[in-house]
Amino acid sequence: MSEYVRITVTLTQPVAVGRNVRADSRQDTHNHVPGSVLRGALAAAWIHRRGQEVTRSSEFLETFEGTGSFGPLHSADSLPVPLSVKRHKYEASQRCRSEWDAAYGQHATTCEECGDPLVFSKGQPRGRVPLESRTTTALTPEGVVRDGHLFTQSMLKEETRLSGWLHGPATHALCCAGEPIRTLSLGSRRSLRGSVTVDVDTTAEPDLIECVGEDIILRLAAPAVFCDDFGFPTDRPDLRELSDVLGVEALEVTGAWTRWDEVGGWHAASGLPKPVERAVAAGSTYRIHCAKAPSPESLRTLATRGIGLRRREGFGALYVAPRPEAHT
Ligand SMILES: [Zn+2]
């Protein structure tokens, strides 16, 4: 298996990847599949094939608990608009330019065509992801709806296609007991929904991380966890880690457009919520000055490996945004 592989899933049933239950009993879904969910589904497939004892094998631990990365599965529509991008505050006219990217030095505050103010992206998805919702309930043994158990669940629609990258030892997760994994169950209530087919492309090459002269532009496709030298959360990537991966010295963060996010989750084995942690939000963008331009090979490695801590849990994945129009 190569250093990285591209995985594409096609939903054969609706998929619900739960976010927080809201006060109005609606359960939102992620508009993509987080890397942690992909990792959990692949591990479940291994356990289904080889039994619970496989979780004690060195092969399993290296694949699922090792240095690999399980990236999120996204469509072009579900990826966030980078936080460095400015758009019209109000509706743009047809003649207007649509985006300005501060990571490329485009610092306009108003549209030169219509004069409207421009505002930074909040990391919203670039397009509309088709969702459907279903209302379900839990019944008591007497057949009465349990208090507080009627809720509406939104789900990703059947036939949606989502893609992402696995890097390093995580690529081994796609083959178990000599047989490739061709189907998975993703998300909650897997007996009722969540089936996907899996296509693996070992020859695909990722888009190169954006490069301007000796600078690189990094954009987070998933929340990222960074620590400073004292172990405290920070919103800046580790330049030593970047220098190691790129093979050239990463000297300075010259631009950062970030937000904090709170990341929790559900620990399936214990049936308890995981502690909520601070992470840098998806869509956050950095411009980083390097001693010289990194090689294309190292930029491909970085694109599929991601940055920061807990990459095997889907944190720190990167993406490449459409290149902005030239500055006018
Ligand atoms: Zn305009």
Short mmCIF file of C-alpha atoms and ligand atoms in Angstrom, two decimals:
data_model
loop_
_atom_site.label_atom_id
_atom_site.label_comp_id
_atom_site.label_asym_id
_atom_site.label_seq_id
_atom_site.Cartn_x
_atom_site.Cartn_y
_atom_site.Cartn_z
CA MET A 1 0.00 0.00 0.00
CA SER A 2 1.22 3.51 -0.77
CA GLU A 3 1.92 6.25 1.77
CA TYR A 4 -1.60 7.62 1.27
CA VAL A 5 -4.84 6.47 -0.34
CA ARG A 6 -7.97 8.24 -1.40
CA ILE A 7 -11.23 6.74 -0.19
CA THR A 8 -14.66 7.56 -1.62
CA VAL A 9 -17.89 6.36 -0.03
CA THR A 10 -21.28 6.30 -1.71
CA LEU A 11 -24.29 6.24 0.60
CA THR A 12 -26.64 3.33 -0.10
CA GLN A 13 -28.82 4.42 2.84
CA PRO A 14 -29.20 7.82 4.57
CA VAL A 15 -26.41 8.49 7.07
CA ALA A 16 -26.79 10.39 10.36
CA VAL A 17 -23.56 11.50 11.97
CA GLY A 18 -24.88 13.17 15.07
CA ARG A 19 -23.88 16.51 16.40
CA ASN A 20 -25.34 17.86 19.62
CA VAL A 21 -29.01 17.26 20.36
CA ARG A 22 -30.61 20.68 20.34
CA ALA A 23 -33.06 21.95 22.93
CA ASP A 24 -35.93 21.62 20.47
CA SER A 25 -35.35 17.86 20.10
CA ARG A 26 -33.93 18.14 16.63
CA GLN A 27 -30.79 16.14 16.07
CA ASP A 28 -28.47 17.82 13.59
CA THR A 29 -26.16 15.85 11.39
CA HIS A 30 -22.69 16.70 10.22
CA ASN A 31 -22.74 17.55 6.52
CA HIS A 32 -19.70 15.30 6.09
CA VAL A 33 -18.20 12.26 7.82
CA PRO A 34 -15.57 13.20 10.44
CA GLY A 35 -12.37 11.15 10.42
CA SER A 36 -13.18 9.79 13.89
CA VAL A 37 -16.40 8.26 12.52
CA LEU A 38 -14.59 6.71 9.55
CA ARG A 39 -11.96 5.25 11.89
CA GLY A 40 -14.64 3.84 14.20
CA ALA A 41 -16.51 2.24 11.31
CA LEU A 42 -13.34 0.63 9.91
CA ALA A 43 -12.39 -0.69 13.35
CA ALA A 44 -15.92 -2.11 13.74
CA ALA A 45 -15.53 -3.87 10.37
CA TRP A 46 -12.27 -5.48 11.59
CA ILE A 47 -13.94 -6.64 14.81
CA HIS A 48 -16.89 -8.03 12.83
CA ARG A 49 -14.52 -10.09 10.65
CA ARG A 50 -11.92 -11.17 13.17
CA GLY A 51 -13.64 -10.95 16.54
CA GLN A 52 -13.01 -8.74 19.55
CA GLU A 53 -9.57 -10.30 20.15
CA VAL A 54 -8.22 -8.54 17.03
CA THR A 55 -8.19 -5.31 19.08
CA ARG A 56 -5.26 -6.71 21.09
CA SER A 57 -3.15 -7.51 18.01
CA SER A 58 -0.16 -5.32 17.14
CA GLU A 59 -1.54 -4.99 13.61
CA PHE A 60 -4.77 -3.44 14.90
CA LEU A 61 -2.97 -1.13 17.33
CA GLU A 62 -0.54 0.11 14.68
CA THR A 63 -3.37 0.71 12.20
CA PHE A 64 -5.92 2.37 14.49
CA GLU A 65 -3.83 3.72 17.39
CA GLY A 66 -0.59 4.47 15.54
CA THR A 67 0.88 7.43 13.70
CA GLY A 68 -1.54 7.34 10.75
CA SER A 69 -4.22 9.88 9.86
CA PHE A 70 -7.92 9.25 9.24
CA GLY A 71 -9.11 12.32 7.36
CA PRO A 72 -12.73 13.45 7.09
CA LEU A 73 -14.90 12.52 4.09
CA HIS A 74 -16.23 15.61 2.33
CA SER A 75 -17.93 16.67 -0.90
CA ALA A 76 -16.94 19.90 -2.69
CA ASP A 77 -20.12 21.42 -1.16
CA SER A 78 -19.45 20.40 2.42
CA LEU A 79 -15.93 21.84 2.70
CA PRO A 80 -15.84 25.15 4.60
CA VAL A 81 -15.27 28.51 2.99
CA PRO A 82 -11.83 29.41 4.46
CA LEU A 83 -11.86 31.94 7.29
CA SER A 84 -9.38 34.07 5.33
CA VAL A 85 -11.97 34.61 2.58
CA LYS A 86 -14.16 37.71 2.44
CA ARG A 87 -17.50 37.80 0.67
CA HIS A 88 -20.32 40.34 0.25
CA LYS A 89 -22.21 41.05 3.45
CA TYR A 90 -25.39 41.38 1.35
CA GLU A 91 -26.30 39.84 -1.95
CA ALA A 92 -23.79 40.48 -4.72
CA SER A 93 -24.78 41.63 -8.21
CA GLN A 94 -23.94 39.42 -11.16
CA ARG A 95 -21.08 41.67 -12.19
CA CYS A 96 -19.49 41.51 -8.74
CA ARG A 97 -16.50 39.45 -7.92
CA SER A 98 -17.45 36.77 -5.36
CA GLU A 99 -14.42 36.26 -3.08
CA TRP A 100 -11.32 37.99 -1.78
CA ASP A 101 -8.72 35.94 0.10
CA ALA A 102 -6.59 37.69 2.73
CA ALA A 103 -4.19 34.72 2.67
CA TYR A 104 -3.26 35.97 -0.83
CA GLY A 105 -2.91 39.57 0.36
CA GLN A 106 -6.39 40.58 -0.86
CA HIS A 107 -7.47 42.99 1.87
CA ALA A 108 -10.39 44.86 0.23
CA THR A 109 -13.09 46.04 2.66
CA THR A 110 -15.72 46.93 0.07
CA CYS A 111 -16.65 45.58 -3.36
CA GLU A 112 -15.21 47.82 -6.08
CA GLU A 113 -18.24 47.10 -8.29
CA CYS A 114 -21.23 47.74 -5.98
CA GLY A 115 -19.56 49.36 -2.96
CA ASP A 116 -21.09 46.89 -0.48
CA PRO A 117 -19.09 45.93 2.62
CA LEU A 118 -17.22 42.61 2.64
CA VAL A 119 -17.16 40.26 5.64
CA PHE A 120 -14.93 37.34 6.55
CA SER A 121 -16.28 33.80 6.22
CA LYS A 122 -17.37 32.06 9.41
CA GLY A 123 -16.40 28.69 7.96
CA GLN A 124 -19.81 27.85 6.52
CA PRO A 125 -19.99 25.06 3.90
CA ARG A 126 -19.24 26.18 0.35
CA GLY A 127 -22.41 24.68 -1.09
CA ARG A 128 -25.72 23.10 -0.13
CA VAL A 129 -25.45 19.52 1.08
CA PRO A 130 -28.69 17.59 0.44
CA LEU A 131 -30.25 16.48 3.74
CA GLU A 132 -33.47 14.76 4.68
CA SER A 133 -35.11 14.50 8.07
CA ARG A 134 -37.07 11.79 9.81
CA THR A 135 -38.96 11.93 13.07
CA THR A 136 -38.53 8.94 15.32
CA THR A 137 -39.57 8.07 18.81
CA ALA A 138 -38.89 5.66 21.63
CA LEU A 139 -41.90 3.77 23.05
CA THR A 140 -42.52 2.47 26.54
CA PRO A 141 -43.46 -1.23 26.93
CA GLU A 142 -47.10 -0.01 26.92
CA GLY A 143 -46.60 1.52 23.50
CA VAL A 144 -46.69 5.11 24.71
CA VAL A 145 -44.16 7.67 23.52
CA ARG A 146 -41.51 8.14 26.19
CA ASP A 147 -41.28 11.68 27.50
CA GLY A 148 -38.55 13.57 25.70
CA HIS A 149 -37.89 10.75 23.24
CA LEU A 150 -39.62 12.15 20.20
CA PHE A 151 -37.04 13.74 18.00
CA THR A 152 -36.32 14.69 14.45
CA GLN A 153 -33.08 13.48 12.96
CA SER A 154 -31.52 15.08 9.90
CA MET A 155 -29.48 12.81 7.67
CA LEU A 156 -27.23 12.89 4.63
CA LYS A 157 -29.19 11.64 1.63
CA GLU A 158 -28.72 8.34 -0.13
CA GLU A 159 -26.37 8.44 -3.15
CA THR A 160 -24.28 11.26 -1.63
CA ARG A 161 -20.59 10.73 -2.44
CA LEU A 162 -17.89 11.84 -0.02
CA SER A 163 -14.11 11.53 -0.29
CA GLY A 164 -11.06 11.87 1.90
CA TRP A 165 -7.54 10.61 2.60
CA LEU A 166 -5.90 8.05 4.82
CA HIS A 167 -2.21 8.44 5.54
CA GLY A 168 0.52 6.20 6.92
CA PRO A 169 -0.43 3.06 8.88
CA ALA A 170 -4.11 4.10 8.70
CA THR A 171 -4.11 2.98 5.04
CA HIS A 172 -3.90 -0.63 6.30
CA ALA A 173 -7.39 -0.26 7.76
CA LEU A 174 -8.91 -0.75 4.31
CA CYS A 175 -7.93 -4.40 4.12
CA CYS A 176 -8.67 -6.95 6.83
CA ALA A 177 -7.76 -10.64 6.87
CA GLY A 178 -6.48 -10.30 3.28
CA GLU A 179 -9.81 -9.00 1.98
CA PRO A 180 -10.52 -5.38 1.03
CA ILE A 181 -13.34 -3.66 2.91
CA ARG A 182 -16.05 -2.81 0.38
CA THR A 183 -18.94 -1.73 2.60
CA LEU A 184 -19.17 0.11 5.92
CA SER A 185 -21.82 1.29 8.35
CA LEU A 186 -21.43 4.93 9.32
CA GLY A 187 -23.04 6.97 12.05
CA SER A 188 -25.73 6.30 14.59
CA ARG A 189 -28.44 3.56 14.70
CA ARG A 190 -26.49 1.47 12.26
CA SER A 191 -29.05 -1.33 12.12
CA LEU A 192 -31.48 1.05 10.39
CA ARG A 193 -29.28 3.16 8.19
CA GLY A 194 -25.74 4.21 7.47
CA SER A 195 -24.66 1.69 4.80
CA VAL A 196 -22.08 2.92 2.32
CA THR A 197 -19.98 1.32 -0.39
CA VAL A 198 -16.25 2.00 -0.31
CA ASP A 199 -13.97 2.75 -3.28
CA VAL A 200 -10.24 2.96 -2.70
CA ASP A 201 -7.83 4.66 -5.11
CA THR A 202 -4.18 3.95 -4.33
CA THR A 203 -2.92 5.92 -7.36
CA ALA A 204 -4.77 9.21 -6.70
CA GLU A 205 -2.61 12.24 -5.94
CA PRO A 206 -3.86 14.99 -3.62
CA ASP A 207 -4.03 18.60 -4.76
CA LEU A 208 -0.78 20.31 -3.82
CA ILE A 209 -0.87 22.49 -0.73
CA GLU A 210 -1.05 26.10 -1.95
CA CYS A 211 2.35 27.73 -2.36
CA VAL A 212 3.21 31.38 -3.08
CA GLY A 213 6.96 31.79 -3.48
CA GLU A 214 8.44 30.50 -0.22
CA ASP A 215 5.09 30.69 1.60
CA ILE A 216 2.57 27.88 2.07
CA ILE A 217 -1.12 28.30 2.83
CA LEU A 218 -2.69 25.72 5.16
CA ARG A 219 -6.45 25.34 5.55
CA LEU A 220 -8.09 23.05 8.09
CA ALA A 221 -10.69 20.60 6.76
CA ALA A 222 -11.28 19.38 10.34
CA PRO A 223 -10.73 20.89 13.79
CA ALA A 224 -7.06 20.78 14.82
CA VAL A 225 -5.39 20.29 18.20
CA PHE A 226 -2.13 22.17 18.78
CA CYS A 227 -0.11 22.42 21.99
CA ASP A 228 2.56 24.89 23.03
CA ASP A 229 5.81 23.85 24.75
CA PHE A 230 3.99 23.73 28.10
CA GLY A 231 1.20 21.48 26.85
CA PHE A 232 -1.42 24.24 26.74
CA PRO A 233 -3.80 24.52 23.79
CA THR A 234 -2.69 27.06 21.21
CA ASP A 235 -4.19 28.23 17.94
CA ARG A 236 -0.87 28.11 16.08
CA PRO A 237 0.63 25.07 14.33
CA ASP A 238 4.00 23.72 15.47
CA LEU A 239 6.67 25.02 13.08
CA ARG A 240 9.07 22.20 14.06
CA GLU A 241 6.51 19.60 13.04
CA LEU A 242 5.99 21.41 9.72
CA SER A 243 9.75 21.69 9.11
CA ASP A 244 10.11 17.93 9.69
CA VAL A 245 7.35 17.03 7.22
CA LEU A 246 8.35 19.60 4.58
CA GLY A 247 12.10 19.02 4.72
CA VAL A 248 12.63 22.81 4.69
CA GLU A 249 12.56 25.16 7.63
CA ALA A 250 9.13 26.67 8.38
CA LEU A 251 10.17 30.06 9.78
CA GLU A 252 7.11 32.07 10.74
CA VAL A 253 3.32 32.22 10.71
CA THR A 254 2.79 35.46 8.76
CA GLY A 255 -1.00 35.27 8.67
CA ALA A 256 -3.61 33.41 10.75
CA TRP A 257 -7.39 33.49 10.33
CA THR A 258 -8.72 31.19 13.05
CA ARG A 259 -11.63 30.50 15.38
CA TRP A 260 -11.91 28.23 18.39
CA ASP A 261 -14.26 25.26 18.31
CA GLU A 262 -15.38 22.87 21.01
CA VAL A 263 -15.09 19.23 20.12
CA GLY A 264 -16.80 16.51 22.08
CA GLY A 265 -18.14 13.21 20.90
CA TRP A 266 -19.66 10.00 22.05
CA HIS A 267 -17.62 7.12 23.37
CA ALA A 268 -19.43 4.08 21.98
CA ALA A 269 -17.88 1.48 24.30
CA SER A 270 -18.94 3.25 27.50
CA GLY A 271 -22.07 4.95 26.15
CA LEU A 272 -20.90 8.22 27.69
CA PRO A 273 -20.12 11.61 26.19
CA LYS A 274 -16.42 12.35 25.73
CA PRO A 275 -14.94 15.41 27.44
CA VAL A 276 -15.28 18.58 25.42
CA GLU A 277 -11.94 19.99 24.24
CA ARG A 278 -10.80 23.19 22.62
CA ALA A 279 -9.65 22.87 19.06
CA VAL A 280 -9.01 25.26 16.19
CA ALA A 281 -12.08 25.25 13.94
CA ALA A 282 -12.31 23.79 10.44
CA GLY A 283 -11.86 26.51 7.84
CA SER A 284 -9.06 28.16 9.83
CA THR A 285 -6.23 29.26 7.54
CA TYR A 286 -2.53 29.99 8.02
CA ARG A 287 0.08 31.54 5.77
CA ILE A 288 3.54 30.30 6.75
CA HIS A 289 6.86 31.58 5.47
CA CYS A 290 9.48 28.89 4.79
CA ALA A 291 13.22 29.19 4.17
CA LYS A 292 12.60 27.94 0.61
CA ALA A 293 9.74 26.48 -1.40
CA PRO A 294 8.99 22.90 -0.26
CA SER A 295 9.10 20.06 -2.79
CA PRO A 296 5.86 18.84 -4.42
CA GLU A 297 6.36 15.41 -2.77
CA SER A 298 6.52 16.92 0.70
CA LEU A 299 3.45 19.06 -0.02
CA ARG A 300 1.52 15.91 -1.02
CA THR A 301 2.60 14.18 2.17
CA LEU A 302 1.49 17.17 4.23
CA ALA A 303 -1.84 17.38 2.34
CA THR A 304 -2.77 13.80 3.27
CA ARG A 305 -1.08 13.58 6.69
CA GLY A 306 -2.48 16.79 8.17
CA ILE A 307 -1.01 18.69 11.13
CA GLY A 308 -1.11 18.72 14.90
CA LEU A 309 -2.09 16.16 17.50
CA ARG A 310 -4.65 13.32 17.40
CA ARG A 311 -4.57 13.00 13.61
CA ARG A 312 -5.64 9.37 13.87
CA GLU A 313 -8.89 10.68 15.38
CA GLY A 314 -9.47 12.88 12.37
CA PHE A 315 -8.02 16.12 13.76
CA GLY A 316 -5.83 18.45 11.73
CA ALA A 317 -6.82 17.34 8.20
CA LEU A 318 -6.06 19.88 5.46
CA TYR A 319 -7.69 20.89 2.17
CA VAL A 320 -6.91 23.09 -0.76
CA ALA A 321 -9.35 25.89 -1.60
CA PRO A 322 -10.16 27.04 -5.12
CA ARG A 323 -7.56 29.65 -6.07
CA PRO A 324 -8.96 33.18 -5.73
CA GLU A 325 -9.33 35.51 -8.68
CA ALA A 326 -6.35 37.80 -9.21
CA HIS A 327 -6.36 41.00 -7.24
CA THR A 328 -7.92 43.83 -9.22
ZN ZN B 1 -20.35 43.84 -5.24
#
